[in-house]
Short mmCIF file of C-alpha atoms and ligand atoms in Angstrom, two decimals:
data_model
loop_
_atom_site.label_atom_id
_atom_site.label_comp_id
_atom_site.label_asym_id
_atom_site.label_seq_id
_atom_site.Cartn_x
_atom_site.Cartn_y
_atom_site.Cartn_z
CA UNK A 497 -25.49 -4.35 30.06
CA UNK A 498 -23.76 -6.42 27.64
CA UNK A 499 -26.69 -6.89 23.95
CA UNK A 500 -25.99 -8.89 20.67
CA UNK A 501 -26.97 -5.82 19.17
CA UNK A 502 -24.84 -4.95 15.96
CA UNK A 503 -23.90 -1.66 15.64
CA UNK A 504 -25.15 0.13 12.27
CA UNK A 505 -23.89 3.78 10.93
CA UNK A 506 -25.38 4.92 7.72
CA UNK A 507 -22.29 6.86 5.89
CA UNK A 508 -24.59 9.99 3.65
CA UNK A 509 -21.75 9.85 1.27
CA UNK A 510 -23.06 12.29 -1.00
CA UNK A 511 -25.83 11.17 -2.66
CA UNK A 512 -24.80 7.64 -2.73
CA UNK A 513 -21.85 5.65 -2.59
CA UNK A 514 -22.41 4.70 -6.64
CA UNK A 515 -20.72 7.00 -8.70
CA UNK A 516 -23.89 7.02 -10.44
CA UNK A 517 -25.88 7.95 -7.50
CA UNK A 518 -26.49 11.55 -8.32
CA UNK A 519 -27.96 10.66 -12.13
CA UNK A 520 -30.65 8.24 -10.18
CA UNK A 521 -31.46 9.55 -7.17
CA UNK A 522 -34.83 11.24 -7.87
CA UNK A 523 -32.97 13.76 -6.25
CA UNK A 524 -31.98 17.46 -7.95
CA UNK A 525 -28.41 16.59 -8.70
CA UNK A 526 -27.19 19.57 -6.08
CA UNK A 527 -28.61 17.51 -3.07
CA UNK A 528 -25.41 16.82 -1.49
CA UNK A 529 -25.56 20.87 -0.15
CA UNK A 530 -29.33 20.99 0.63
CA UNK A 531 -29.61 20.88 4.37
CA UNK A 532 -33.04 19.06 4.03
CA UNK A 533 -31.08 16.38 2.34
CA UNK A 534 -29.58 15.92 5.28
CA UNK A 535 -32.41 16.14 7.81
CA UNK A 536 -34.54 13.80 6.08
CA UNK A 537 -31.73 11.01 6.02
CA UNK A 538 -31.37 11.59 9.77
CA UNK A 539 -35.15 10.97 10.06
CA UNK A 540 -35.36 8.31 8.26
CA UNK A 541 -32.29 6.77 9.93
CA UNK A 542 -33.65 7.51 13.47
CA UNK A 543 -37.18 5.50 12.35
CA UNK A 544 -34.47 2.67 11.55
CA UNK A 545 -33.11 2.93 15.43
CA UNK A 546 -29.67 3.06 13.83
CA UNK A 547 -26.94 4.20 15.54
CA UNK A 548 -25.76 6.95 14.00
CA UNK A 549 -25.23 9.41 10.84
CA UNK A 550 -21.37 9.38 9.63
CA UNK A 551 -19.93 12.14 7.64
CA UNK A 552 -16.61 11.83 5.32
CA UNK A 553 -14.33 14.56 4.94
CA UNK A 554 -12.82 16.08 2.29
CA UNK A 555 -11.35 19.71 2.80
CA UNK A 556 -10.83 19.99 -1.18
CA UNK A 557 -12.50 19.26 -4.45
CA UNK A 558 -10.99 15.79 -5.27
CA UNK A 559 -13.35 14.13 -7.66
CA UNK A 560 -13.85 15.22 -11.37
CA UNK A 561 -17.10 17.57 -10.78
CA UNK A 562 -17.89 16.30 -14.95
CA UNK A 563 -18.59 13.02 -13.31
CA UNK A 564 -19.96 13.17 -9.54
CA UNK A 565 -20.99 16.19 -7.33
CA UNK A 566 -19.30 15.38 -4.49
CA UNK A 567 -19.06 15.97 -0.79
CA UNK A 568 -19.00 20.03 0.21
CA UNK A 569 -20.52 21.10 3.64
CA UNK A 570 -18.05 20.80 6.72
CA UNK A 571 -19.14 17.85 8.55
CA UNK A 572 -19.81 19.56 11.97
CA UNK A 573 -21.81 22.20 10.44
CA UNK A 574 -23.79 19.73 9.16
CA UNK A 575 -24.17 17.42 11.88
CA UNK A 576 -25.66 20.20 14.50
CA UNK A 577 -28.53 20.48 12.27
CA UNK A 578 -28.73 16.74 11.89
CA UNK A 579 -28.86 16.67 15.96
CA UNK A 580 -31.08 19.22 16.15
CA UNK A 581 -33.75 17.18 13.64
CA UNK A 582 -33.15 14.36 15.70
CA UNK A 583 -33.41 12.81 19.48
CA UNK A 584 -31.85 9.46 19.08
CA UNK A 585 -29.44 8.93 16.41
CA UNK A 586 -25.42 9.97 17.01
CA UNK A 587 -23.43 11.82 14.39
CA UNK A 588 -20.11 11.27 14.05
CA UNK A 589 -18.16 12.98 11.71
CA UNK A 590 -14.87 12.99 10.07
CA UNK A 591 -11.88 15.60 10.65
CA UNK A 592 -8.52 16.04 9.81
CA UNK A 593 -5.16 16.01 12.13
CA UNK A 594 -3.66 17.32 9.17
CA UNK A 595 -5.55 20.40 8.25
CA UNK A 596 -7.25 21.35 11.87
CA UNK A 597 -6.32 22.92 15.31
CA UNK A 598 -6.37 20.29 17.98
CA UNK A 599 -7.85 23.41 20.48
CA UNK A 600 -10.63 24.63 17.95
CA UNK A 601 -11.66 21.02 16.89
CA UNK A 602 -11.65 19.82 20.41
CA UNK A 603 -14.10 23.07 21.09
CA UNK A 604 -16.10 22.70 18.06
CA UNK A 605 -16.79 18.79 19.11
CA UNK A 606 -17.66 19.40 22.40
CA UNK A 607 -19.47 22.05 21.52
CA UNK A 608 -20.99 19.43 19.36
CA UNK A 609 -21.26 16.97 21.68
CA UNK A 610 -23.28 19.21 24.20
CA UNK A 611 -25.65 20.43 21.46
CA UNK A 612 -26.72 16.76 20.76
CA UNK A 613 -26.64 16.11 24.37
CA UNK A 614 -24.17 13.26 24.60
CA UNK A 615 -24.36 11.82 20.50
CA UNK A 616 -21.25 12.92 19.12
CA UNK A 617 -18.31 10.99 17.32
CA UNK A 618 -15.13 12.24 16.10
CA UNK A 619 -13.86 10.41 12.94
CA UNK A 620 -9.84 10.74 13.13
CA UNK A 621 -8.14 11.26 9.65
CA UNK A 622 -4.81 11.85 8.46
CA UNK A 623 -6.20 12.98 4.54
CA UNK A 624 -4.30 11.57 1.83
CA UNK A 625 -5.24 14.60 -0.65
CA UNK A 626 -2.85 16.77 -1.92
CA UNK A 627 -5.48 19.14 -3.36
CA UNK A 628 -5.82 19.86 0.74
CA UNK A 629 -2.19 20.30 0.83
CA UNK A 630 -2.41 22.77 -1.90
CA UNK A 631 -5.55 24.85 -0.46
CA UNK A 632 -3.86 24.56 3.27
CA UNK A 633 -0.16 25.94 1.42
CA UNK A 634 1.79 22.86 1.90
CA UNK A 635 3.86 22.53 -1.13
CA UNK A 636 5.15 18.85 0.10
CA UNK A 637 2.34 17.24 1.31
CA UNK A 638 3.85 15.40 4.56
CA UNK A 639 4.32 12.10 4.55
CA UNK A 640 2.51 9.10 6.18
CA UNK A 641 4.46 8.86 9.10
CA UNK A 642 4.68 12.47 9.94
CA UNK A 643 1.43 12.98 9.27
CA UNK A 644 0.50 10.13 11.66
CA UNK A 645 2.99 11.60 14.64
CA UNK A 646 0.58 14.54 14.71
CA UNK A 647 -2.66 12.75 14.60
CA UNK A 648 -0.80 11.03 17.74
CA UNK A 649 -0.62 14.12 19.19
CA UNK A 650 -3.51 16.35 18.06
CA UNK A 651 -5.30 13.30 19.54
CA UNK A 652 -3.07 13.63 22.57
CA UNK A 653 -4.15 17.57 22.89
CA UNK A 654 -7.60 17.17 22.07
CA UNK A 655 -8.50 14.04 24.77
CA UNK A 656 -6.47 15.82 27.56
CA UNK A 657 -8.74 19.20 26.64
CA UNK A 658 -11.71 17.05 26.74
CA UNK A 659 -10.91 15.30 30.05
CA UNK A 660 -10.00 18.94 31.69
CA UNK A 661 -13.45 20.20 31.14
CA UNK A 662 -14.07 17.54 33.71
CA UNK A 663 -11.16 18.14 35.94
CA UNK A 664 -10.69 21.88 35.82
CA UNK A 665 -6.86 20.83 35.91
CA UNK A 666 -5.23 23.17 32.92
CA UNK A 667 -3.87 21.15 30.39
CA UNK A 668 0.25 21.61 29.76
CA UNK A 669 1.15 19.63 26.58
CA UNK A 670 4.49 20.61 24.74
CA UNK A 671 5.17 18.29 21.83
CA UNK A 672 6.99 18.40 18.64
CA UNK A 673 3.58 19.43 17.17
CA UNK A 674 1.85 21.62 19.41
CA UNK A 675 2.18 23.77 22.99
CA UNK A 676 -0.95 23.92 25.05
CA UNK A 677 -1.79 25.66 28.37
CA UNK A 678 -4.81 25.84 29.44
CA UNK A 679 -8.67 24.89 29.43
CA UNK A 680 -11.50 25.15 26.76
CA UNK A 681 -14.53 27.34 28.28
CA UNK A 682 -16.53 24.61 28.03
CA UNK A 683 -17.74 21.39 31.10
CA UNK A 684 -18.42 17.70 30.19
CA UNK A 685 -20.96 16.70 28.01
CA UNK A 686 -23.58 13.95 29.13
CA UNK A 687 -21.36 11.72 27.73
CA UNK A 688 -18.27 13.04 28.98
CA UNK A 689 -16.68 14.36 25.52
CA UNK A 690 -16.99 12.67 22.23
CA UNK A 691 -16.28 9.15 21.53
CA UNK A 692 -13.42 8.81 18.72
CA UNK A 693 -13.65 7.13 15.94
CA UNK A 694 -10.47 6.17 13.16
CA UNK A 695 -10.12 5.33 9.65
CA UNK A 696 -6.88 4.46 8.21
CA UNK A 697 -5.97 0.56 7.71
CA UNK A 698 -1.49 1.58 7.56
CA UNK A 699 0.26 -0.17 10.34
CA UNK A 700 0.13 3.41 11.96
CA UNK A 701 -3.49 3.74 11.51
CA UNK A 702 -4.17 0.65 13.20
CA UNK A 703 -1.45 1.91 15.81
CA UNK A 704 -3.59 5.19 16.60
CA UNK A 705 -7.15 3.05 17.00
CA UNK A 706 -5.66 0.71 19.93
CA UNK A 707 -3.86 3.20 21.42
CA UNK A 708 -7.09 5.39 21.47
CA UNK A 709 -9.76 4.62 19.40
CA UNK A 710 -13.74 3.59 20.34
CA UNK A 711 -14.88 2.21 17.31
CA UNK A 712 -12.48 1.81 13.90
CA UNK A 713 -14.10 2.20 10.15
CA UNK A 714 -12.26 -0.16 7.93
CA UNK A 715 -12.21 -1.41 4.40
CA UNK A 716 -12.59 -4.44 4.58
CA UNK A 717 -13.10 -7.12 1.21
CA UNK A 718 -13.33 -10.34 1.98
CA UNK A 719 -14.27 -12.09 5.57
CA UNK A 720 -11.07 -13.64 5.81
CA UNK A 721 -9.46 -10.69 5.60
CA UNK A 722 -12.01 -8.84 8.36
CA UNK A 723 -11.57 -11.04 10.94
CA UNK A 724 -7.63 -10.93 10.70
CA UNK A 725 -7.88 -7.37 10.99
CA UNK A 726 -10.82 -7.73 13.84
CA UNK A 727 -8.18 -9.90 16.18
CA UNK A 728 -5.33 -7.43 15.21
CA UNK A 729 -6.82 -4.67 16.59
CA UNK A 730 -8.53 -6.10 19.36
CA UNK A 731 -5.69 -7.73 20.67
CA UNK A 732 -3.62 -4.32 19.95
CA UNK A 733 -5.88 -2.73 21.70
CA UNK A 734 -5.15 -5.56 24.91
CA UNK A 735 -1.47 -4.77 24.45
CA UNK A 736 -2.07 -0.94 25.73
CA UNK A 737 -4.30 -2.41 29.03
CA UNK A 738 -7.60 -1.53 27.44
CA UNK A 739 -10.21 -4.04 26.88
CA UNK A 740 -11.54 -5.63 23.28
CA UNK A 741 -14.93 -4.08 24.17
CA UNK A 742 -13.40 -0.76 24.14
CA UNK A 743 -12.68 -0.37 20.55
CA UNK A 744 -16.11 -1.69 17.87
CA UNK A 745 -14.72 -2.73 14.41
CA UNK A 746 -17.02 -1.63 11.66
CA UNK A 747 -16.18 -1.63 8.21
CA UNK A 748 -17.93 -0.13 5.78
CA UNK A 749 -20.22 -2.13 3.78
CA UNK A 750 -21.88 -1.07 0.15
CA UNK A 751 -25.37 -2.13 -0.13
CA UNK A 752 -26.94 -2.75 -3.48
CA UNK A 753 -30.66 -3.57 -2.29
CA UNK A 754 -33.45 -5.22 -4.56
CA UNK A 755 -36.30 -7.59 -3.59
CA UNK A 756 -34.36 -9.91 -5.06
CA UNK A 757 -31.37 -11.18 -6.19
CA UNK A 758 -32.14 -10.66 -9.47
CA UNK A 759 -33.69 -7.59 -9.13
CA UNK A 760 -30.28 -6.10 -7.11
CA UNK A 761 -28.20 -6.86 -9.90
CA UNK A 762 -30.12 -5.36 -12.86
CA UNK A 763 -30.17 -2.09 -10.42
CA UNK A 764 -26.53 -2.45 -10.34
CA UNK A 765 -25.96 -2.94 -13.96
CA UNK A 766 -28.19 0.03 -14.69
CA UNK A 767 -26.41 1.72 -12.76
CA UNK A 768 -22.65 1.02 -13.70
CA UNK A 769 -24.33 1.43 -16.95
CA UNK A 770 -23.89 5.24 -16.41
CA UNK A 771 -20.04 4.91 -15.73
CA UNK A 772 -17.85 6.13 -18.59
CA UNK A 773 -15.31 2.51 -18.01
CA UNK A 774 -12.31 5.34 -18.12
CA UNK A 775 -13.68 7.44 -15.10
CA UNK A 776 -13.81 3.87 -13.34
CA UNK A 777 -10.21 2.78 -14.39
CA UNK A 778 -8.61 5.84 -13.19
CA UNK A 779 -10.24 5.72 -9.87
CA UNK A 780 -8.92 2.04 -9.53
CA UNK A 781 -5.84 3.34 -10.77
CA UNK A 782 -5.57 6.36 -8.31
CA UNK A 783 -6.51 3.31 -5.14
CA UNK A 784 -3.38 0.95 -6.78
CA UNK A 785 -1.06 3.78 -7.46
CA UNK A 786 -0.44 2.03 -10.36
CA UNK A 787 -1.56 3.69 -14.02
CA UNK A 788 -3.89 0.99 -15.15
CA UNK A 789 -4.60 2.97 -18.57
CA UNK A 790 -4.10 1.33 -21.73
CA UNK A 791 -3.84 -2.13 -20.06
CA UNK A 792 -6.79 -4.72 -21.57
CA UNK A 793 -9.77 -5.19 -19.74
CA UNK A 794 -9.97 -9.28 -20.40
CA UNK A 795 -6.31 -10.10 -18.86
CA UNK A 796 -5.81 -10.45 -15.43
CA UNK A 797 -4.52 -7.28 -13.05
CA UNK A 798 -1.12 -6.86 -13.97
CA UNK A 799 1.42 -8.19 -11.47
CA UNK A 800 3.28 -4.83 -11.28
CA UNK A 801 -0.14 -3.42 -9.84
CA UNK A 802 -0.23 -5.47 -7.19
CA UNK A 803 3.57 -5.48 -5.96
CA UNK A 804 4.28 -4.28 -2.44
CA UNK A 805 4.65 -0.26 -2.73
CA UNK A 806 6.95 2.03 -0.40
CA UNK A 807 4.47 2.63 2.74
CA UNK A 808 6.52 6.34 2.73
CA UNK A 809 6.33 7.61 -1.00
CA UNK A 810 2.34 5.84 -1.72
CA UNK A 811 0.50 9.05 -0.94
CA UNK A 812 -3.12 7.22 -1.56
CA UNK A 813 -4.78 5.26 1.53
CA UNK A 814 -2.66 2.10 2.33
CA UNK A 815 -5.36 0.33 3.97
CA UNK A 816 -8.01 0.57 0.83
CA UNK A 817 -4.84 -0.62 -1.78
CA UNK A 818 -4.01 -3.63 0.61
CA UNK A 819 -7.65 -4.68 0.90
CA UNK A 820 -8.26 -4.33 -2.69
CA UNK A 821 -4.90 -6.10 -3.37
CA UNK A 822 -5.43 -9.03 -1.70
CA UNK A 823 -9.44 -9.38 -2.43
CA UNK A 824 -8.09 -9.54 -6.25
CA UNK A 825 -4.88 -11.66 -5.90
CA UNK A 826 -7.83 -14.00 -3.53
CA UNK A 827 -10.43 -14.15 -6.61
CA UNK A 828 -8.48 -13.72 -9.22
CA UNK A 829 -10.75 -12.39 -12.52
CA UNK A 830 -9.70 -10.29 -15.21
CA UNK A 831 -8.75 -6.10 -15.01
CA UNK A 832 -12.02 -5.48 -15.96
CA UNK A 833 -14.19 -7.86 -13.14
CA UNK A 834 -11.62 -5.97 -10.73
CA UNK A 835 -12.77 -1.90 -12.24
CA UNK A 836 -16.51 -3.32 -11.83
CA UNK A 837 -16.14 -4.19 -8.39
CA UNK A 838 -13.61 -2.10 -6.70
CA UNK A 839 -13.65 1.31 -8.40
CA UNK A 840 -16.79 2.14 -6.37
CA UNK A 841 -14.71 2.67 -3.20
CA UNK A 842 -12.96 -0.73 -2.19
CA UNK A 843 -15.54 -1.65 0.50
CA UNK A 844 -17.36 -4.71 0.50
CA UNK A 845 -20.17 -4.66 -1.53
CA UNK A 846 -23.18 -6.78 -1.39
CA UNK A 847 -25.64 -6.87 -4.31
CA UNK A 848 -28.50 -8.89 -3.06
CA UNK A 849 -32.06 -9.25 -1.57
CA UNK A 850 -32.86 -7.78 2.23
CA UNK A 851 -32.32 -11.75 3.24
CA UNK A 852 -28.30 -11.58 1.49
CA UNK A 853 -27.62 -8.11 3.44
CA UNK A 854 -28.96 -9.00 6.70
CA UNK A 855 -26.68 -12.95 6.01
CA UNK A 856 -23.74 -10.61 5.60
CA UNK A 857 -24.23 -8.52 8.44
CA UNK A 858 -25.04 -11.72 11.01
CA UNK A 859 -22.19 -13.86 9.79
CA UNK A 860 -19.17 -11.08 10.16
CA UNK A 861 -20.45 -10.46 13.07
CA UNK A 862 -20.95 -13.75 15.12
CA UNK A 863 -18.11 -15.25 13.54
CA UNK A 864 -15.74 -12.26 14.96
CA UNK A 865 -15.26 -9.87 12.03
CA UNK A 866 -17.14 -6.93 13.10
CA UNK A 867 -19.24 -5.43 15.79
CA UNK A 868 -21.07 -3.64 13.07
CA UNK A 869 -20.97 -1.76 10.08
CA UNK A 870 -20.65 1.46 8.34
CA UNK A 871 -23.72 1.52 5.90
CA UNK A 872 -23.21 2.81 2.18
CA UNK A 873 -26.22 2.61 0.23
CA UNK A 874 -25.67 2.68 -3.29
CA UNK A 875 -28.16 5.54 -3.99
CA UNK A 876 -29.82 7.74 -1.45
CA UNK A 877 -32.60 8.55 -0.60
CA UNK A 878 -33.91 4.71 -1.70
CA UNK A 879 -30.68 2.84 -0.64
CA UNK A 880 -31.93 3.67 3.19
CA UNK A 881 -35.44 3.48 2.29
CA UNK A 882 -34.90 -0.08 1.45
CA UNK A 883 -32.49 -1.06 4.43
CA UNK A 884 -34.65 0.21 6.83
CA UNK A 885 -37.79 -1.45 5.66
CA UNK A 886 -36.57 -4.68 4.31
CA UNK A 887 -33.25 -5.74 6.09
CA UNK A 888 -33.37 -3.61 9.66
CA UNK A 889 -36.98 -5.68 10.36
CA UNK A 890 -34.43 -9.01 9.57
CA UNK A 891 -32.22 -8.23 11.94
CA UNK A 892 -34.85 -7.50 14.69
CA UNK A 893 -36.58 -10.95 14.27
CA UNK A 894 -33.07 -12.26 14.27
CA UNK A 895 -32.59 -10.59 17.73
CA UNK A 896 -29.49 -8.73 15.83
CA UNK A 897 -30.88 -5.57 16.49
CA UNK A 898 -32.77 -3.05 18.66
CA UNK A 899 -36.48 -2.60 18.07
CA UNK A 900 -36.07 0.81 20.08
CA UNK A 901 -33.22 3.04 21.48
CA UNK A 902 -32.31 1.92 24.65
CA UNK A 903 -29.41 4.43 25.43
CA UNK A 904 -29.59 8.09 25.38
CA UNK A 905 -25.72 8.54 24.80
CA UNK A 906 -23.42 7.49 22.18
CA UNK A 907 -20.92 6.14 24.43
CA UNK A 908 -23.45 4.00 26.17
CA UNK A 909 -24.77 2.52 23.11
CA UNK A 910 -21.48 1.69 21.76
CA UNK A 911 -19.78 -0.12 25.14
CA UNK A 912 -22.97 -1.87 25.19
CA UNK A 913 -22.77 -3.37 21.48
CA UNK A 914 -19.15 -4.17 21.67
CA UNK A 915 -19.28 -6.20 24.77
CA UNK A 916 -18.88 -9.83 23.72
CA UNK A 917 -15.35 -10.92 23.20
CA UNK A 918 -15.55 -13.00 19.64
CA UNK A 919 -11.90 -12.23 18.56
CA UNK A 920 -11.99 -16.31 18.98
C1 FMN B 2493 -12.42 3.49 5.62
C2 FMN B 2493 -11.63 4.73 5.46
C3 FMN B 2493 -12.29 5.97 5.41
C4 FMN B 2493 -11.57 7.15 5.26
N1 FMN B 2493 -12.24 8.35 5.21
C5 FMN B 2493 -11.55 9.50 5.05
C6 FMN B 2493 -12.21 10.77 4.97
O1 FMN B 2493 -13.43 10.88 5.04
N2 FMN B 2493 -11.46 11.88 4.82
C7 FMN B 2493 -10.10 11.82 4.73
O2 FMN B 2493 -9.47 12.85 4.60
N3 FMN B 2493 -9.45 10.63 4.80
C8 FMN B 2493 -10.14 9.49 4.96
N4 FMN B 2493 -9.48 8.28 5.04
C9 FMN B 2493 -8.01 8.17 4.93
C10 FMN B 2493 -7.32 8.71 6.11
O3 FMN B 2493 -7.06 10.03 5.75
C11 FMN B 2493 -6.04 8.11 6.56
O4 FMN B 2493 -5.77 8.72 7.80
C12 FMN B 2493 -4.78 8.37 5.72
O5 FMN B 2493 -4.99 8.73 4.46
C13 FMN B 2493 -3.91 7.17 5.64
O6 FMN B 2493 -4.63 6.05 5.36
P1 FMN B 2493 -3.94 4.68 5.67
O7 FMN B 2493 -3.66 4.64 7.12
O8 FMN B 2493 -4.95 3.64 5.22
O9 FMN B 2493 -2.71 4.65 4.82
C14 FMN B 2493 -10.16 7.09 5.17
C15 FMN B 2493 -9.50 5.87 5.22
C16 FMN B 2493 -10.21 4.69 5.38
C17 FMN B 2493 -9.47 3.37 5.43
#
């Protein structure tokens, strides 16, 4: 049972991680809602043998639509075409405890789950937008911990629904959040129900992903930094009499692909070369909670940026600001090195040739930092193109990865990756 395989999602964040993607994609510019957009990166991911397609979430218009079309189709929608285009590849996507019913999501994933016969992952969010609050009518967007009590227990609701389709044994779950009798009118999937997934790096976050998590996407920076978290959550995960196979870390990882080095970096500077450097700044500044505006570009990050901020009142992700924190206090540079590199999203990004990808990918993950990663290509549709010509073939002569699918589930093919214990 137990493979060296790593574990690789590709994350079709709109049309490319880059906030530039959309101006150099080849594609028209409205992409990100064509459904053949979608079916065509699921092909091309399948002929890769990666593991799955991952969808963000984002139940309100967040981004400045001057600079980036950004993500719009509900992720589930999306995925059931992506399953039906596809025999192989899992699709996981990404859905709110905040803004969701744990009865109708836990019906709409299994539901899900049986159309793609067993491929189906459930990304567990909190949402730090307060656009959502405003389109769902909640005038105080609720805070991390609160919102966090009721991803405990929408998570609660929606495994004890998904284990009843088994059992046939109503469900009876009164909480602070939410009263449940009752079964959904659906039976197990071939996998059972949908394997869960969590992103959110707070204390609580990490709480949630022991506690019940299969695989966690992080944001991750530096190696260092990755395998601390790696051993945290493994071992967490020990602490609540689970195993350290059961839960795969994989954080995401920006890939900015050339033949060469050389030729990955002038890619990249053409493309940041698109970037009004204010659009970037207030992006970094929106991650810091911390106005960087007006503060020069050739002096280092100002200290004030960086201070420790109340885990209650930050409303922004505290797992991206603590990553990007320490990744600049750890490399120091000036304000403007820090926009170039971490407005883009505050996951690791490698700029390289297929050889400096597939290096990253094989040394976080025999030296105990990940079980795999969530893929970002810069641009799409060439970003995959690229990976799965020029770095997946690495990893197969490296004996990293699967020439073929072996598994038919989602489940399966995740316990198998995850089964080596290198938390050290
Ligand atoms: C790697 C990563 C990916 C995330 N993706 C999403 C997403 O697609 N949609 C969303 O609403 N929130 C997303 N979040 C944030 C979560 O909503 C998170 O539950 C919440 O904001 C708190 O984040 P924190 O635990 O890092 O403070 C993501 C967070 C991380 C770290």
């Amino acid at each position: 049972m137990s493979s060296e395989h790593v574990i690789l999602n590709v994350n079709v964040l709109d049309i490319g991680i880059h906030l530039a993607a959309w101006q150099n994609s080849g594609l028209p510019p409205t992409a990100f809602v064509d459904p053949g957009y979608f079916a065509d990166m699921a092909r091309l991911a399948e002929h890769g043998t990666l593991d799955a397609l991952f969808l963000a979430d984002g139940p309100a218009i967040r981004e400045d639509p001057r600079f980036k079309p950004s993500r719009a189709l509900e992720p589930s929608a999306i995925l059931a075409l992506v399953a039906a285009e596809t025999e192989y590849l899992g699709v996981i996507g990404t859905l709110s405890t905040t803004f969701n019913d744990p009865v109708e999501l836990a019906h709409r994933l299994l539901t899900l789950d049986h159309l793609s016969d067993g491929r189906t992952g459930w990304n567990v969010v909190t949402t730090y937008s307060p656009q959502a609050g405003n389109n769902f009518g909640l005038a105080d967007y609720p805070e991390r911990s609160v919102r966090y009590r009721r991803a405990a227990e929408f998570v609660d609701v929606v495994l004890a629904l998904w284990q009843a389709a088994r059992s046939r044994v109503p469900v009876s779950h009164h909480s602070q959040f939410f009263d449940v009798d009752g079964l959904l009118p659906l039976g197990p999937s071939p996998q059972g129900h949908p394997i869960i997934v969590q992103a959110g790096g707070s204390p609580q976050g990490r709480a949630l992903a022991a506690r019940s998590a299969n695989a966690v996407f992080s944001a991750e920076l530096t190696f260092d930094a990755g395998r601390e978290h790696y051993r945290q959550v493994k071992g967490d995960a020990r602490k609540q009499g689970r195993s350290v196979d059961d839960v795969a870390i994989l954080p995401g990882l920006i890939t900015v692909l050339g033949k060469t080095r050389e030729e990955a970096r002038r890619r990249f500077e053409h493309l940041e070369g698109f970037l009004p450097e204010f659009y970037s700044l207030d992006r970094l500044s929106t991650v810091l909670g911390y106005d960087l505006r007006g503060h020069a570009l050739d002096a280092p990050v100002p200290k004030a940026a960086l201070a420790d901020v109340d885990p209650d009142s930050f409303t922004a992700s505290l797992g991206f600001r603590e990553s990007i924190v320490r990744a600049i206090e750890e490399n120091g540079g000036t304000l403007g090195d820090a926009v170039r590199e971490f407005s883009a999203g505050g996951h690791r990004i490698v700029v390289g040739s297929p050889q400096d990808v597939a290096d990253t990918i094989e040394t976080w993950f025999r030296r105990g930092a990940a079980d795999g990663f969530n893929l970002m290509p810069d641009v799409f549709p060439s970003g995959l193109e690229d990976f799965v010509d020029h770095v997946v073939p690495i990893l197969r002569d490296r004996g990293l990865f699967r020439r073929e699918y072996a598994e038919s589930t989602l489940r399966e093919r995740f316990s198998s990756v995850s089964s080596l214990d290198r938390t050290g």
